[in-house]
């Protein structure tokens, strides 16, 4: 009998973790509405991040995959169980400033990483309930229905989503800046956007992008770091600058434009 956990069981664990996070946040908002915008213990952290992280750990800390306890690499609590066969990379609330302001673009992003890379991912919009799932080699879904990228090849016709401020207009038709990388990538995966450009410099971490990265890849899209560095990393302090697109042609164009783009202004008051 194989000790490798079936993909469906991995996704089920990630789904249960998302459910726990969503329930904990609902309870927190109902019980202590005055603390919904309260800051946490470190710069850029909110009290809701701490609540969500504890809920994620309540499921993952007792989980077993591939015959061993699950490791956890969380934005809020760091890395535990680094040597385990499967480590779940957790952003309990990606877009926590949006969450604190009740802007409906924030997510719980989970990616199960093994020796082969990201095995499975679940990214759930915690405001709307929309849930993206992906399995390595098994495709990607939105609320259970298969998704695919737009396939737009021409930048002049593309609508792109940006992370941060662009230092220059790169030739796209339109752009949006929404504030949650995991959901931005999933919106490329389902064709809502044609591409995504990170306009910051090495400001996003694996928990921000690994879940969405697999969703994009399994939906037929392309994702890379602008300096061609590996994206799958469990090293604390890892930072990357991402570009994603639904077609190879647009992907190559966005990479080229991002590599020569002048620095944008930092977001005022951004953590």
Coordinates of C-alpha atoms in Angstrom, one line a residue:
X1 CA 0.0 0.0 0.0
X2 CA 1.4 3.4 -0.9
X3 CA 2.0 6.0 1.8
X4 CA 1.4 8.8 -0.7
X5 CA -1.9 10.5 0.2
X6 CA -4.4 10.8 -2.6
X7 CA -4.9 14.2 -4.1
X8 CA -8.5 14.3 -3.1
X9 CA -7.5 13.9 0.6
X10 CA -5.0 16.7 0.3
X11 CA -7.6 19.0 -1.2
X12 CA -10.1 17.9 1.5
X13 CA -7.6 18.9 4.2
X14 CA -7.1 22.3 2.6
X15 CA -10.8 22.8 2.3
X16 CA -11.3 22.0 5.9
X17 CA -8.7 24.5 6.8
X18 CA -10.3 27.2 4.8
X19 CA -13.7 26.4 6.5
X20 CA -12.1 26.7 9.9
X21 CA -10.6 30.1 9.0
X22 CA -13.9 31.4 7.6
X23 CA -15.8 30.2 10.6
X24 CA -13.3 31.8 13.0
X25 CA -13.4 35.1 11.2
X26 CA -17.2 35.2 11.2
X27 CA -17.2 34.5 14.9
X28 CA -14.6 37.1 15.6
X29 CA -16.4 39.8 13.6
X30 CA -19.7 39.0 15.3
X31 CA -18.3 38.8 18.9
X32 CA -15.8 41.7 18.7
X33 CA -16.8 44.0 15.8
X34 CA -14.9 46.9 17.4
X35 CA -11.6 44.9 17.0
X36 CA -12.1 44.0 13.3
X37 CA -9.7 46.8 12.2
X38 CA -7.4 46.4 15.2
X39 CA -3.7 46.0 14.5
X40 CA -1.8 42.9 15.5
X41 CA 1.6 42.4 17.0
X42 CA 3.9 43.4 14.1
X43 CA 3.8 46.0 11.3
X44 CA 1.2 45.2 8.7
X45 CA -0.6 42.6 10.8
X46 CA -4.2 42.8 12.0
X47 CA -5.9 41.0 14.8
X48 CA -8.0 39.2 12.3
X49 CA -4.8 37.7 10.8
X50 CA -3.9 36.2 14.2
X51 CA -7.4 34.8 14.6
X52 CA -7.3 33.2 11.1
X53 CA -3.8 31.8 11.7
X54 CA -4.9 30.1 14.9
X55 CA -7.9 28.5 13.1
X56 CA -5.6 27.2 10.3
X57 CA -3.3 25.6 12.8
X58 CA -6.2 24.0 14.6
X59 CA -6.7 21.8 11.6
X60 CA -3.2 21.5 10.2
X61 CA -1.3 20.8 13.4
X62 CA -3.1 17.4 13.8
X63 CA -3.1 16.4 10.1
X64 CA -1.2 13.6 8.5
X65 CA -0.2 13.4 4.8
X66 CA 2.1 10.8 3.2
X67 CA 2.3 9.0 6.5
X68 CA 3.7 11.9 8.5
X69 CA 2.5 15.0 10.3
X70 CA 2.1 18.0 8.1
X71 CA 4.5 20.9 8.2
X72 CA 3.2 24.4 8.2
X73 CA 4.8 27.5 6.7
X74 CA 2.6 30.5 7.6
X75 CA 2.9 34.2 7.1
X76 CA 1.8 34.8 10.6
X77 CA 3.6 32.1 12.6
X78 CA 6.6 31.0 10.5
X79 CA 7.8 27.5 9.6
X80 CA 7.2 24.4 11.7
X81 CA 7.9 20.8 10.6
X82 CA 10.3 21.8 7.8
X83 CA 11.4 18.2 7.2
X84 CA 8.0 16.7 6.7
X85 CA 7.1 15.2 3.3
X86 CA 4.3 17.7 2.9
X87 CA 4.4 21.3 4.1
X88 CA 1.3 23.5 3.8
X89 CA 2.1 27.1 2.9
X90 CA -0.5 29.3 4.5
X91 CA -1.6 32.9 4.0
X92 CA -4.5 32.9 6.5
X93 CA -5.8 36.2 5.1
X94 CA -4.2 37.5 1.9
X95 CA -5.4 41.1 1.5
X96 CA -6.0 41.7 5.2
X97 CA -6.2 45.5 4.7
X98 CA -9.1 44.8 2.3
X99 CA -10.6 42.5 5.0
X100 CA -10.3 45.2 7.7
X101 CA -12.2 47.6 5.5
X102 CA -14.6 45.0 4.3
X103 CA -13.5 45.3 0.7
X104 CA -14.6 42.0 -0.8
X105 CA -11.2 41.0 -2.2
X106 CA -9.3 39.0 0.4
X107 CA -8.6 35.3 0.6
X108 CA -7.3 32.3 2.5
X109 CA -4.5 30.8 0.4
X110 CA -3.2 27.3 1.0
X111 CA -0.6 25.3 -1.0
X112 CA 0.5 21.8 -0.2
X113 CA 4.2 21.5 -1.1
X114 CA 6.1 18.2 -1.5
X115 CA 9.4 17.2 -3.1
X116 CA 7.9 17.7 -6.5
X117 CA 6.6 21.3 -5.9
X118 CA 3.1 22.4 -5.2
X119 CA 0.9 19.3 -5.2
X120 CA -2.5 20.9 -4.5
X121 CA -3.9 24.4 -3.7
X122 CA -7.0 26.0 -2.5
X123 CA -7.6 29.7 -2.6
X124 CA -10.9 31.0 -1.2
X125 CA -12.4 34.5 -1.4
X126 CA -13.4 34.9 2.3
X127 CA -15.9 37.7 1.4
X128 CA -17.8 36.0 -1.4
X129 CA -17.1 32.3 -0.7
X130 CA -15.8 31.7 -4.3
X131 CA -13.2 28.8 -4.0
X132 CA -10.5 27.9 -6.4
X133 CA -8.9 24.5 -6.3
X134 CA -6.0 23.0 -8.3
X135 CA -4.1 19.7 -8.3
X136 CA -0.8 19.2 -9.9
X137 CA -1.5 17.6 -13.3
X138 CA -5.2 17.6 -12.6
X139 CA -6.4 21.0 -13.7
X140 CA -8.0 23.9 -11.9
X141 CA -11.6 24.7 -10.9
X142 CA -13.7 27.6 -9.6
X143 CA -16.5 26.4 -7.3
X144 CA -16.1 22.9 -8.8
X145 CA -16.3 24.0 -12.5
X146 CA -13.2 23.7 -14.7
X147 CA -11.5 27.0 -15.6
X148 CA -9.1 28.1 -18.2
X149 CA -7.2 31.3 -19.0
X150 CA -8.3 33.9 -21.5
X151 CA -5.6 33.2 -24.0
X152 CA -5.3 36.9 -24.9
X153 CA -2.1 37.3 -26.8
X154 CA -1.9 41.1 -27.5
X155 CA -0.9 43.5 -24.7
X156 CA -2.8 46.4 -26.4
X157 CA -6.0 44.4 -25.9
X158 CA -5.2 43.0 -22.5
X159 CA -6.8 43.9 -19.1
X160 CA -4.2 43.3 -16.4
X161 CA -4.2 43.3 -12.6
X162 CA -1.3 45.0 -10.9
X163 CA 0.3 44.6 -7.5
X164 CA 1.5 48.0 -6.4
X165 CA 2.0 51.1 -8.5
X166 CA 3.3 50.8 -12.0
X167 CA 6.3 53.1 -12.7
X168 CA 5.1 53.6 -16.3
X169 CA 2.2 52.6 -18.6
X170 CA 3.4 49.4 -20.3
X171 CA 0.9 49.4 -23.2
X172 CA -2.1 47.5 -21.7
X173 CA -5.6 48.4 -22.6
X174 CA -6.7 48.7 -19.0
X175 CA -5.5 47.8 -15.5
X176 CA -6.8 47.2 -12.0
X177 CA -5.1 47.2 -8.6
X178 CA -7.0 45.2 -6.1
X179 CA -4.7 44.3 -3.2
X180 CA -4.6 40.5 -2.9
X181 CA -2.1 38.6 -4.9
X182 CA -3.6 35.1 -4.4
X183 CA -6.9 36.3 -5.8
X184 CA -5.3 38.3 -8.6
X185 CA -3.6 35.2 -9.8
X186 CA -6.8 33.2 -9.6
X187 CA -8.5 35.9 -11.6
X188 CA -5.9 35.3 -14.4
X189 CA -6.6 31.6 -14.2
X190 CA -10.3 32.0 -14.8
X191 CA -9.9 34.6 -17.6
X192 CA -11.2 37.6 -15.6
X193 CA -7.8 39.2 -16.3
X194 CA -5.4 38.5 -19.1
X195 CA -2.3 38.9 -17.0
X196 CA -0.8 40.0 -13.7
X197 CA 2.2 42.2 -13.0
X198 CA 3.9 42.7 -9.7
X199 CA 5.2 46.2 -9.7
X200 CA 6.9 46.0 -6.4
X201 CA 10.5 44.7 -6.1
X202 CA 10.9 41.4 -4.1
X203 CA 8.0 42.2 -1.8
X204 CA 5.8 39.1 -2.1
X205 CA 6.4 35.8 -0.4
X206 CA 5.6 32.2 -1.2
X207 CA 2.4 32.3 0.9
X208 CA 1.2 35.2 -1.3
X209 CA 1.6 33.4 -4.6
X210 CA 2.1 29.6 -4.4
X211 CA -1.6 28.8 -4.2
X212 CA -2.5 31.1 -7.1
X213 CA 0.5 30.0 -9.0
X214 CA -0.7 26.4 -9.2
X215 CA -4.2 27.5 -10.1
X216 CA -2.8 29.6 -13.0
X217 CA -0.5 26.8 -14.2
X218 CA -3.2 24.2 -14.1
X219 CA -5.7 26.5 -15.9
X220 CA -3.2 26.7 -18.8
X221 CA -1.4 29.9 -17.9
X222 CA 2.2 30.9 -17.2
X223 CA 3.8 32.3 -14.0
X224 CA 7.5 33.3 -13.4
X225 CA 9.7 35.5 -11.3
X226 CA 11.2 38.3 -13.4
X227 CA 14.7 37.2 -12.5
X228 CA 14.0 33.6 -13.3
X229 CA 14.4 32.5 -9.7
X230 CA 12.6 29.4 -8.5
X231 CA 9.2 30.1 -7.1
X232 CA 8.7 27.1 -4.8
X233 CA 10.7 27.8 -1.7
X234 CA 10.3 27.1 2.0
X235 CA 13.2 29.4 3.0
X236 CA 12.2 32.1 5.4
X237 CA 12.8 35.5 3.9
X238 CA 12.1 34.4 0.3
X239 CA 10.8 37.2 -1.8
X240 CA 10.0 37.3 -5.5
X241 CA 8.6 39.6 -8.2
X242 CA 6.0 37.8 -10.3
X243 CA 4.4 38.1 -13.7
X244 CA 1.6 35.9 -14.9
X245 CA -0.4 35.6 -18.1
X246 CA -2.9 33.4 -19.9
X247 CA -0.9 33.0 -23.2
X248 CA 2.7 32.4 -23.9
X249 CA 2.8 35.5 -26.2
X250 CA 1.4 37.9 -23.6
X251 CA 3.5 36.3 -20.9
X252 CA 6.7 37.0 -22.8
X253 CA 5.6 40.6 -23.5
X254 CA 4.8 41.3 -19.8
X255 CA 8.1 39.8 -18.6
X256 CA 10.0 42.1 -21.0
X257 CA 8.0 45.2 -20.0
X258 CA 8.3 44.4 -16.3
X259 CA 12.1 44.0 -16.6
X260 CA 12.5 47.5 -18.0
X261 CA 9.7 49.2 -16.0
X262 CA 11.0 52.0 -13.8
X263 CA 10.2 51.7 -10.0
X264 CA 6.7 52.7 -9.0
X265 CA 5.8 54.7 -5.9
X266 CA 5.3 52.6 -2.8
X267 CA 1.7 52.5 -1.6
X268 CA 1.1 55.2 1.0
X269 CA 1.0 53.6 4.4
X270 CA 1.5 50.1 3.0
X271 CA 3.0 47.6 5.4

